[in-house]
Short mmCIF file of C-alpha atoms in Angstrom, two decimals:
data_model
loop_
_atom_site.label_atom_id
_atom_site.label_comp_id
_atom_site.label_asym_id
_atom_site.label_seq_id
_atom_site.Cartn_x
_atom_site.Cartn_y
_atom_site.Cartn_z
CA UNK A 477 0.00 0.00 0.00
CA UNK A 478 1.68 3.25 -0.98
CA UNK A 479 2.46 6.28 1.57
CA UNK A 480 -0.17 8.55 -0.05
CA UNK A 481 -3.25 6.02 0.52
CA UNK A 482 -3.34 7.26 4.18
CA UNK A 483 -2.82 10.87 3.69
CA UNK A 484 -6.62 12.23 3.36
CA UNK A 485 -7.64 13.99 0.53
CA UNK A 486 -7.70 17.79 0.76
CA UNK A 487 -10.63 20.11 -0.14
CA UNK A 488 -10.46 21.58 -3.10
CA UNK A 489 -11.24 24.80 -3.81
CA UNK A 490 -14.43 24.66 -4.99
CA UNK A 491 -15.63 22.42 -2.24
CA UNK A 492 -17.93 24.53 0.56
CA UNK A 493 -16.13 25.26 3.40
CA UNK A 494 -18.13 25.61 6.69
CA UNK A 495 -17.57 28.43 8.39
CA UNK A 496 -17.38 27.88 12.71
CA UNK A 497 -20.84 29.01 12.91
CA UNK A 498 -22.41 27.19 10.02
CA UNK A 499 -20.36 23.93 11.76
CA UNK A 500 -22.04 24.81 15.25
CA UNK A 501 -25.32 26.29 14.64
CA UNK A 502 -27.50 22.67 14.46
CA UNK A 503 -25.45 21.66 17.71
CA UNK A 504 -26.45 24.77 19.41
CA UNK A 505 -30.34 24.74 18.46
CA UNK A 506 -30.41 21.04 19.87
CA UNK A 507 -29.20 22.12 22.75
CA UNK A 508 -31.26 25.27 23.37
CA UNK A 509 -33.72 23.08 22.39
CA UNK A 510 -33.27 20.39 24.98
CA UNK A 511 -32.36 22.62 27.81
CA UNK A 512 -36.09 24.40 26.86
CA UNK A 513 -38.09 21.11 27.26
CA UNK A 514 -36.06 20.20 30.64
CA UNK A 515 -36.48 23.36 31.87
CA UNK A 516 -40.30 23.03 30.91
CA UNK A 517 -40.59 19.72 32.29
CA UNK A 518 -38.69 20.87 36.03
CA UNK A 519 -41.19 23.89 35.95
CA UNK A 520 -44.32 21.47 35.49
CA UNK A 521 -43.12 19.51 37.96
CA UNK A 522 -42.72 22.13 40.48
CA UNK A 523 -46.46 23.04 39.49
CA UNK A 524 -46.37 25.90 37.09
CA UNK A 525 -48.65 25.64 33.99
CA UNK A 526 -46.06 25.25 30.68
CA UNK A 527 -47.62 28.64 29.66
CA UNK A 528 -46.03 30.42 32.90
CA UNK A 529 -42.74 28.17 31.85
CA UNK A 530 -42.37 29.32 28.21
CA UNK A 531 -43.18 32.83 29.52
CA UNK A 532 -40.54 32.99 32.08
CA UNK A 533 -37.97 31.16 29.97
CA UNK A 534 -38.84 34.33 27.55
CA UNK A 535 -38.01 36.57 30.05
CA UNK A 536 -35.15 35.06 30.84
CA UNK A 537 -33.65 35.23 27.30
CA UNK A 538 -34.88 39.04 27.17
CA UNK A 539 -32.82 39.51 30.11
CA UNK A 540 -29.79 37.98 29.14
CA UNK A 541 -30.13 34.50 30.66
CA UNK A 542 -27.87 35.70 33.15
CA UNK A 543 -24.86 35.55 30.39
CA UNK A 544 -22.04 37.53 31.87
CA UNK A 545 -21.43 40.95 29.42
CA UNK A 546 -17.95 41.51 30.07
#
């Protein structure tokens, strides 16, 4: 087996290269996505209606979510 059969093959040029947000975004919308239903699902448990969970999890993300703005 020659040298070159384990070197992998390079993009070319006129392949689509992902940029770091296009290679993150569906990560990051699956995880907003399952941190949303947990937090949902602890609120309902606690004994809020989902309504009064979606609407503080709004506020939440209007305020920040706490996300430090240095």
């Amino acid at each position: 087996m020659p040298k070159t059969a384990r070197i992998p093959d390079v993009a070319c040029h006129d392949d689509h290269v992902v940029t770091a947000k296009e290679a993150l975004e569906v990560s990051f919308l699956k995880l907003e996505q399952e941190a949303e239903v947990r937090l949902v699902a602890a609120a309902l448990r606690a004994g809020w209606s989902a309504d009064e969970a979606l609407d503080a999890i709004d506020q939440l993300r209007a305020e920040g979510g706490g996300r430090r703005t240095n």
